XYZ file of C-alpha atoms in Angstrom:
549
model
C 103.696 61.686 118.189
C 100.136 62.435 117.009
C 99.831 65.936 115.538
C 97.014 67.054 117.754
C 98.784 65.711 120.784
C 101.917 67.620 119.847
C 99.907 70.793 119.422
C 98.286 70.266 122.832
C 101.605 69.721 124.657
C 103.395 72.501 122.725
C 100.712 75.231 123.801
C 100.366 76.392 120.265
C 97.237 75.965 117.942
C 97.060 75.637 114.209
C 94.039 77.559 113.597
C 94.078 76.926 109.907
C 93.737 73.188 110.293
C 90.928 72.758 107.875
C 92.798 74.803 105.187
C 95.954 72.762 105.790
C 94.182 69.449 105.780
C 92.738 70.323 102.422
C 96.252 70.021 100.973
C 96.562 66.282 100.012
C 99.322 64.554 101.898
C 99.947 67.569 104.238
C 101.561 67.020 107.538
C 102.237 69.953 110.037
C 103.793 70.467 113.393
C 103.883 73.687 115.329
C 105.429 74.934 118.575
C 108.764 75.253 120.287
C 111.311 73.513 118.180
C 112.590 71.607 121.129
C 109.351 69.717 121.249
C 109.222 68.728 117.632
C 109.510 65.169 116.807
C 113.180 64.049 115.904
C 112.398 63.282 112.169
C 111.215 66.978 111.837
C 113.577 68.581 114.148
C 116.747 67.300 112.402
C 115.717 69.116 109.237
C 115.296 72.537 110.736
C 117.778 75.249 109.987
C 119.245 76.935 113.140
C 117.834 80.446 113.684
C 120.910 81.318 115.485
C 123.136 80.925 112.374
C 120.711 83.297 110.413
C 121.854 86.909 110.204
C 119.575 89.787 109.373
C 120.806 93.356 109.108
C 118.215 96.169 109.502
C 118.011 99.420 107.652
C 115.829 102.220 106.274
C 116.370 103.244 102.636
C 113.713 105.854 102.291
C 113.288 108.778 104.646
C 113.712 112.560 104.469
C 115.116 115.468 106.340
C 115.576 119.149 105.421
C 117.978 118.552 102.594
C 115.006 119.292 100.473
C 111.524 119.352 102.149
C 111.394 117.617 105.282
C 112.609 118.582 108.815
C 115.684 117.972 110.920
C 119.317 118.180 109.847
C 121.162 115.577 107.941
C 123.698 115.266 110.559
C 121.037 114.421 113.329
C 119.258 112.109 110.930
C 122.468 110.039 110.415
C 123.102 110.046 114.164
C 119.624 108.895 114.970
C 120.020 106.047 112.334
C 123.121 104.900 113.847
C 121.581 104.248 117.233
C 119.236 101.595 115.997
C 120.006 100.527 112.376
C 122.691 98.541 110.610
C 122.557 100.704 107.356
C 120.657 103.765 106.024
C 120.039 105.922 103.241
C 118.518 109.450 103.771
C 116.647 110.473 100.687
C 116.334 113.900 99.148
C 113.352 114.673 96.984
C 114.874 115.309 93.564
C 112.375 115.598 90.529
C 108.690 115.444 89.495
C 108.479 115.268 85.649
C 104.786 115.305 85.483
C 104.045 117.605 88.352
C 100.314 118.704 88.314
C 98.946 122.019 89.083
C 100.052 124.179 86.010
C 96.450 124.770 84.786
C 94.779 124.329 88.255
C 95.005 127.225 90.702
C 93.867 124.893 93.485
C 97.175 122.997 93.052
C 99.530 125.918 92.387
C 101.160 125.467 95.839
C 102.245 121.901 94.724
C 104.513 123.415 92.097
C 106.059 126.120 94.501
C 106.666 123.719 97.261
C 108.334 121.025 95.274
C 110.220 123.025 92.674
C 111.878 125.158 95.274
C 113.192 122.039 97.086
C 114.392 120.575 93.777
C 116.198 123.986 92.969
C 117.997 123.931 96.492
C 119.208 120.343 95.905
C 120.677 121.208 92.537
C 122.145 124.464 93.792
C 125.054 122.973 95.853
C 122.848 120.805 98.221
C 123.383 117.539 96.435
C 127.271 117.626 96.533
C 127.135 118.545 100.300
C 124.733 115.651 100.831
C 126.929 113.012 99.117
C 129.971 114.107 101.053
C 128.088 114.057 104.415
C 126.687 110.668 103.636
C 130.138 109.252 102.695
C 131.717 110.689 105.839
C 129.176 108.875 108.000
C 129.920 105.539 106.623
C 131.720 103.035 108.983
C 132.606 99.806 107.257
C 131.464 96.830 109.311
C 129.694 98.958 111.683
C 127.144 101.240 110.078
C 126.765 101.619 106.249
C 125.378 104.607 104.390
C 124.102 104.627 100.802
C 123.046 107.688 98.721
C 119.636 107.973 97.164
C 117.034 110.434 95.865
C 113.368 110.282 95.060
C 111.353 110.917 91.821
C 107.674 111.610 92.050
C 105.341 110.574 89.192
C 101.698 110.823 88.727
C 101.752 108.211 85.891
C 104.011 105.590 87.337
C 104.111 106.206 91.080
C 106.911 107.566 93.201
C 110.435 105.801 93.129
C 113.541 105.860 95.114
C 116.843 105.579 93.304
C 119.258 103.874 95.589
C 123.000 103.795 94.830
C 125.784 101.504 95.842
C 128.532 104.151 95.164
C 128.920 107.805 96.477
C 129.414 109.185 92.983
C 125.654 108.852 92.245
C 124.660 111.026 89.385
C 121.702 113.507 89.874
C 119.983 113.221 86.379
C 117.002 114.936 84.905
C 114.239 112.661 83.453
C 110.866 112.909 81.793
C 109.295 109.867 83.447
C 110.242 106.964 85.642
C 111.075 104.746 82.587
C 113.313 107.488 81.417
C 115.020 107.563 84.845
C 115.678 103.933 84.675
C 117.034 104.253 81.244
C 119.473 106.982 82.336
C 120.617 105.038 85.323
C 120.817 101.575 83.623
C 124.695 101.598 83.639
C 124.907 102.583 87.396
C 124.920 100.230 90.345
C 121.368 101.415 91.374
C 118.141 99.935 92.577
C 114.979 101.866 91.682
C 112.147 101.113 94.004
C 108.421 102.090 94.023
C 106.760 102.994 97.241
C 103.234 103.894 98.750
C 102.073 101.356 96.041
C 98.449 101.408 96.871
C 97.348 104.945 95.847
C 95.059 105.327 92.805
C 96.945 104.701 89.548
C 97.571 107.881 87.794
C 97.702 109.800 91.070
C 101.027 108.635 92.322
C 99.826 105.071 92.838
C 101.939 102.290 91.304
C 101.191 101.056 87.694
C 102.042 97.309 87.714
C 101.872 97.387 83.766
C 105.203 99.183 83.925
C 106.984 96.664 86.270
C 109.882 94.658 84.802
C 111.546 91.855 86.577
C 115.168 93.016 86.272
C 118.160 94.062 88.326
C 117.066 97.615 88.720
C 113.916 96.774 90.637
C 114.525 93.493 92.935
C 112.075 94.738 95.625
C 109.299 97.120 96.351
C 108.334 98.992 99.446
C 105.057 97.613 100.918
C 104.730 99.460 104.058
C 105.600 102.935 105.326
C 103.969 105.974 107.214
C 101.645 106.069 104.220
C 100.148 102.747 105.217
C 100.191 99.114 104.163
C 99.764 98.151 100.492
C 99.832 94.307 100.822
C 96.139 94.350 99.797
C 93.264 96.783 99.517
C 91.908 96.069 103.093
C 93.391 95.217 106.453
C 95.569 97.022 108.938
C 97.158 100.415 108.311
C 94.826 102.087 105.894
C 95.971 104.910 103.676
C 94.971 108.225 105.467
C 97.103 110.785 103.722
C 95.403 113.441 101.634
C 96.943 111.699 98.566
C 93.862 109.521 98.833
C 92.647 105.933 99.656
C 94.375 102.652 98.599
C 93.049 100.536 95.868
C 93.427 96.833 94.746
C 95.250 97.607 91.447
C 98.268 99.152 93.285
C 98.587 96.542 95.950
C 101.271 93.947 96.435
C 98.943 90.894 96.081
C 97.667 92.396 92.707
C 101.273 92.471 91.639
C 101.945 88.888 92.745
C 98.657 87.795 91.007
C 100.005 89.162 87.699
C 102.929 86.770 87.905
C 105.587 89.224 88.932
C 108.380 88.350 91.068
C 109.823 90.954 93.632
C 111.061 91.256 97.161
C 109.027 92.801 99.900
C 110.441 95.418 102.211
C 109.416 98.246 104.438
C 110.909 101.782 105.084
C 109.630 104.802 107.016
C 109.195 107.577 104.508
C 109.640 109.704 107.619
C 109.776 113.503 107.004
C 111.174 114.669 110.420
C 114.885 113.513 110.045
C 114.549 110.218 111.960
C 115.418 107.120 109.797
C 114.068 103.922 111.212
C 111.543 105.586 113.448
C 109.938 102.821 115.307
C 106.628 101.538 113.877
C 107.129 103.324 110.489
C 108.789 100.506 108.659
C 112.291 98.848 108.268
C 113.996 96.626 105.740
C 115.790 93.462 106.872
C 118.532 91.980 104.644
C 119.661 88.365 104.797
C 123.457 88.527 104.379
C 126.572 86.884 105.851
C 128.104 90.089 107.238
C 127.602 93.923 107.516
C 129.699 94.477 104.369
C 128.675 96.878 101.570
C 128.943 94.389 98.902
C 127.326 91.631 100.745
C 124.362 93.717 101.710
C 123.943 95.150 98.111
C 124.254 91.660 96.554
C 121.594 90.163 99.073
C 119.220 93.027 98.170
C 119.818 92.261 94.420
C 118.815 88.615 95.116
C 115.601 89.639 96.858
C 116.851 88.269 100.131
C 115.024 90.852 102.046
C 112.032 91.122 104.442
C 110.098 93.959 105.956
C 108.847 94.907 109.492
C 106.796 97.764 110.925
C 109.142 98.286 113.847
C 110.166 95.228 115.839
C 113.062 93.237 114.410
C 111.024 90.184 113.939
C 113.158 87.318 112.562
C 111.526 85.144 110.022
C 113.549 82.052 108.776
C 111.413 80.700 106.137
C 112.607 77.882 103.886
C 110.975 75.886 100.965
C 112.824 72.940 99.818
C 115.902 74.729 101.082
C 115.354 77.842 99.145
C 115.196 81.209 100.956
C 112.815 84.114 100.373
C 113.299 85.670 97.098
C 114.531 82.333 95.353
C 112.828 80.360 92.695
C 112.432 76.574 93.009
C 112.258 74.733 89.787
C 110.199 71.560 89.547
C 108.850 71.545 92.987
C 106.404 68.667 93.420
C 106.689 68.008 97.182
C 107.126 71.520 98.942
C 108.725 70.870 102.302
C 108.352 74.110 104.398
C 110.325 74.896 107.555
C 109.553 78.027 109.429
C 111.310 79.594 112.488
C 110.053 82.888 113.908
C 111.507 84.842 116.767
C 109.311 87.856 117.719
C 110.201 90.797 119.986
C 106.897 90.537 121.842
C 103.954 88.249 122.408
C 103.075 86.527 119.046
C 99.550 86.889 117.927
C 99.594 84.693 114.864
C 101.589 83.652 111.857
C 100.198 83.161 108.389
C 101.713 81.105 105.547
C 100.154 82.597 102.388
C 99.963 80.693 99.067
C 98.864 82.281 95.955
C 97.100 85.064 97.889
C 95.234 82.548 100.309
C 96.171 81.808 103.856
C 96.820 78.099 103.962
C 97.964 78.002 107.566
C 97.380 80.320 110.494
C 99.466 79.454 113.540
C 97.706 81.022 116.577
C 99.534 81.777 119.690
C 97.997 80.639 123.020
C 95.871 83.325 124.683
C 97.831 82.934 128.125
C 101.270 81.813 127.610
C 102.407 79.105 129.969
C 105.059 80.231 132.228
C 108.042 77.708 132.570
C 108.642 76.248 135.967
C 112.462 76.657 135.893
C 114.070 79.066 138.241
C 116.031 80.728 135.472
C 113.920 82.016 132.575
C 114.529 83.602 129.249
C 112.065 86.361 128.512
C 111.609 89.588 126.630
C 110.528 92.794 128.542
C 109.589 96.148 126.842
C 109.839 99.211 128.910
C 108.066 102.430 127.438
C 108.708 106.101 128.337
C 106.199 108.923 127.514
C 102.468 109.915 127.932
C 103.236 113.447 129.105
C 100.520 116.056 128.569
C 102.684 119.085 128.124
C 103.803 120.539 124.801
C 107.449 120.519 125.847
C 109.585 117.368 125.438
C 110.393 115.286 128.370
C 114.283 114.524 128.741
C 114.653 111.053 130.142
C 118.150 110.291 131.618
C 118.860 107.171 133.530
C 119.434 103.363 133.242
C 117.627 100.031 133.170
C 119.565 97.223 134.959
C 119.278 93.666 136.218
C 119.863 92.741 139.839
C 120.730 89.242 138.675
C 121.008 87.298 135.458
C 122.084 88.845 132.141
C 120.847 90.877 129.127
C 121.397 88.615 126.142
C 120.498 91.305 123.669
C 118.389 94.431 123.386
C 116.408 96.424 120.740
C 115.702 100.153 120.902
C 112.268 101.382 119.934
C 113.075 104.968 119.277
C 110.664 107.177 117.388
C 110.962 110.461 115.474
C 108.580 113.329 115.467
C 105.104 112.300 114.178
C 104.652 115.528 112.070
C 105.756 116.976 108.761
C 105.825 120.584 109.631
C 107.586 122.764 112.220
C 105.634 123.174 115.351
C 104.195 126.519 116.746
C 106.868 128.481 118.527
C 109.765 126.698 116.754
C 111.391 128.589 113.944
C 113.211 125.502 112.751
C 112.721 121.988 114.014
C 115.583 120.282 115.759
C 115.699 116.582 116.031
C 116.014 115.082 119.441
C 118.337 112.181 118.962
C 117.686 109.198 121.396
C 120.775 107.424 122.442
C 122.149 104.303 124.193
C 125.090 105.907 126.155
C 126.402 102.621 127.573
C 125.417 98.811 127.651
C 126.712 95.544 129.021
C 125.107 92.306 130.060
C 123.753 93.962 133.177
C 122.684 97.586 132.196
C 121.716 99.988 129.691
C 122.232 103.820 130.011
C 119.693 105.737 128.153
C 119.239 109.367 127.029
C 115.879 109.928 125.428
C 113.259 112.519 124.554
C 109.500 111.905 124.511
C 106.627 113.965 123.446
C 102.872 113.742 124.105
C 100.985 111.339 122.032
C 99.523 113.498 119.406
C 96.199 111.613 119.566
C 94.719 108.549 121.055
C 95.748 106.280 118.232
C 99.334 107.602 117.451
C 102.052 106.620 119.921
C 104.985 108.884 120.491
C 106.752 106.985 123.429
C 110.321 105.775 123.386
C 111.172 102.324 124.443
C 113.694 99.482 124.734
C 113.079 95.638 124.711
C 115.284 93.475 126.806
C 116.072 89.913 126.097
C 117.037 88.669 129.461
C 117.910 85.435 131.173
C 117.520 85.623 134.940
C 116.111 84.049 138.076
C 112.335 84.524 138.689
C 112.962 86.551 141.785
C 115.604 88.724 139.966
C 114.632 92.393 139.609
C 114.529 94.593 136.608
C 115.236 98.180 137.791
C 114.561 101.404 135.994
C 116.152 104.578 137.431
C 115.251 107.689 135.528
C 114.967 111.431 136.267
C 115.510 110.904 140.065
C 112.846 108.057 140.389
C 113.564 104.390 140.822
C 111.082 101.525 140.012
C 111.786 97.763 140.112
C 109.898 94.525 139.612
C 110.766 90.909 139.788
C 110.593 88.902 136.637
C 107.885 86.773 138.309
C 105.720 89.882 138.823
C 106.249 91.083 135.190
C 105.243 87.629 133.952
C 101.901 88.201 135.791
C 101.272 91.472 133.925
C 102.220 95.047 133.098
C 103.255 97.654 135.703
C 103.313 101.465 135.363
C 104.014 104.644 137.260
C 103.499 108.360 136.730
C 106.670 110.296 137.659
C 105.071 113.480 138.797
C 101.449 112.505 139.530
C 98.394 112.248 137.186
C 98.716 113.532 133.723
C 102.529 113.708 133.897
C 105.077 111.605 132.071
C 104.945 107.860 132.764
C 106.937 104.678 132.603
C 105.608 101.212 131.807
C 106.961 97.777 132.178
C 105.095 95.618 129.752
C 104.217 92.078 130.585
C 107.257 89.728 130.244
C 107.064 87.239 127.486
C 108.739 83.821 127.958
C 110.144 81.988 125.046
C 106.989 80.080 124.334
C 105.153 83.345 123.715
C 107.773 84.787 121.223
C 109.218 81.922 119.390
C 107.756 79.217 117.228
C 108.819 76.553 114.728
C 106.550 75.059 112.081
C 106.934 72.413 109.576
C 104.525 71.389 106.817
C 104.531 69.575 103.482
C 102.464 70.634 100.415
C 102.353 68.420 97.391
C 99.648 70.328 95.442
C 100.874 72.508 92.517
C 97.926 74.948 91.757
C 99.621 76.967 89.057
C 102.525 76.922 86.654
C 104.188 79.101 89.220
C 103.051 79.166 92.887
C 104.253 81.754 95.466
C 104.440 81.383 99.278
C 105.233 83.969 101.808
C 104.942 84.481 105.582
C 103.490 87.252 107.602
C 103.804 87.603 111.390
C 101.582 89.613 113.782
C 102.449 90.543 117.351
C 99.673 91.286 119.825
C 101.079 94.829 120.157
C 100.308 95.491 116.484
C 103.802 95.149 115.065
C 104.108 93.173 111.763
C 106.684 91.293 109.782
C 106.688 89.833 106.202
C 109.007 87.611 104.380
C 109.675 87.806 100.546
C 107.906 85.045 98.625
C 109.548 81.906 97.494
C 108.212 81.020 93.986
C 107.829 77.322 92.901
C 107.781 76.616 89.174
C 106.496 73.426 87.568
C 109.139 71.338 85.856
C-alpha cells in the first residue's frame, strides 16, 4: 500500500512529512494498527501485553510544611495510584536569608519544619508509611527532600523502611552519606535559575543513585525553556541551562518522569504529574529495579500508555552500533489525541497529527472513552457529590479517576486546620461506578478544580450512559455523546454542574506508527516521544540512546 494512500484511509496525518522524508531511506506508516500493512504489523509489540504502574514519588502534607494529614494523603493515593511516596521536607544546608532581613521568614518557616521532623515526627512517618503498604495492591516508599540553592532541590527515595535521616552540607554530601543505601536521589523543578534552586547539570553523574529526573510538577514543565506550563512560582522563571533538553544535549543519560510536588496532602492530584513504571508486576523489587533501569515515563495526569521501541530496545536502554533504527510506536491516550512527536537530538523528526474530526465507526457496538466532570460551583463551600455512573447496555472495560487535591498551599480563611477531602470509588463493576467526591470552585479561569472519571466503554450506539448524583439523573446515548459534549447545572445558573465530554472512539485515542531512520548524526543519538491530548494533558517517554559501533 502506498504510504499516502495508507494515511488517507487511516484518518491520520503525518504532519512532519518533510522532516521525515529528509531522513535517507526513511519509511513511515501511521494510523490504527489493524490497518497497517502486514509486513509492518507483524513486527509490532502488543500494547495489551505492556504493563505500566502509576505513582507519585514527590508530594507533601503536614508532616513538615504542607497541609492535610498523612493518613488522608495515603488514602487519597490508594484511590488512583499503584504506588506512592509522601515526602517530608528535611533539610536545607545552604539556606539563604541569614544576612538579609527580607528573607528572614525563609529560615523560620523551614527550620521549624525540619525541627519537628527530627523531634519524633520522622519515626512516626516511617511507621505510618510501612503500615499503609499492601504488597501486590498498593506500594509505599519512604522519602525526604533536601533543598539546595547551589545544586537544586532533590528527593531521596528509599526502597526500605529503615531509611536514615542524615544531616548534610550539600547535595553531593547527601549522596555520599546515602551511597550504601538502596536509594534514588532525584532532582526536581529543574528549570529555575542555577544557584537559586535550579538544577546544576555540571553536578550530574550517570550512576545508580540518579537514574531519572523529575521534568514536570505543579512548578511547571522543564523539558525546554519555552512551551506549555511556564514556571509561575515566586521562585522565578525557567531558563535553558536547567532544562531537560540542555541536559540531554550535554550527553547525559537519565529517565524522564513527573510527580505532583503537591502541598495539600493529595498525591497523584490530577494534572499535577505522575510517574509511570514499566514493570512485569506490582512487586516492590520489580518496581524498584525498573526505576533503576530508567524504564519510566511521565504524564501530567491522564495515564497515557506509550509503547516506544527502537530496534527492540525500550525507553531507558542504550542501543549499541545502531545503523538502521527501526522504530515502533503504540500510543493509547485517555482522551482525543492532538499530536505525537518523535524527538531526535532535540529536534522533532515526526509529528503525527490526529484528524480534526474523528471518523465515527459504523458498527452498532463501539469502543469509546467518555470523561465525566463534576464541579464549577461558585460558593466557597465544597460540594459533596454522591451517586453513580452506569451503562444501560454494554460494559465498562476500564476506568480512570481524575481526582484533584486542593489547589492552594495555605489553609483557607475560616479553617483553623485544613482537612483533606478524599475522593473515593466505593464500588465498581462492568456496569457501574459508585463515587463519593468533593469539588470546590475553580480558583480562577485557568486553574481547574473539578473531579472526574474516564470510562473506557464498549456498548451499542443507542446504549445510554447514566449519571445519578445528589438526587438528579442525566443520561445520553453513546451516539449523542459522539456528536459532542453535554452539560447541566444541578441547581440553576452558577451552581455546581456536571459535564459529559465528547465521546472518543478508538481512532481518536489510539495510534500505531512505524518508521526507519538510518542516519547517525552523532556518536550517540537520543530519541524520545511526547504525546499531547486536545484537553492539554501530556505524556513523555524516556529516551532511547543509540551509540555508534
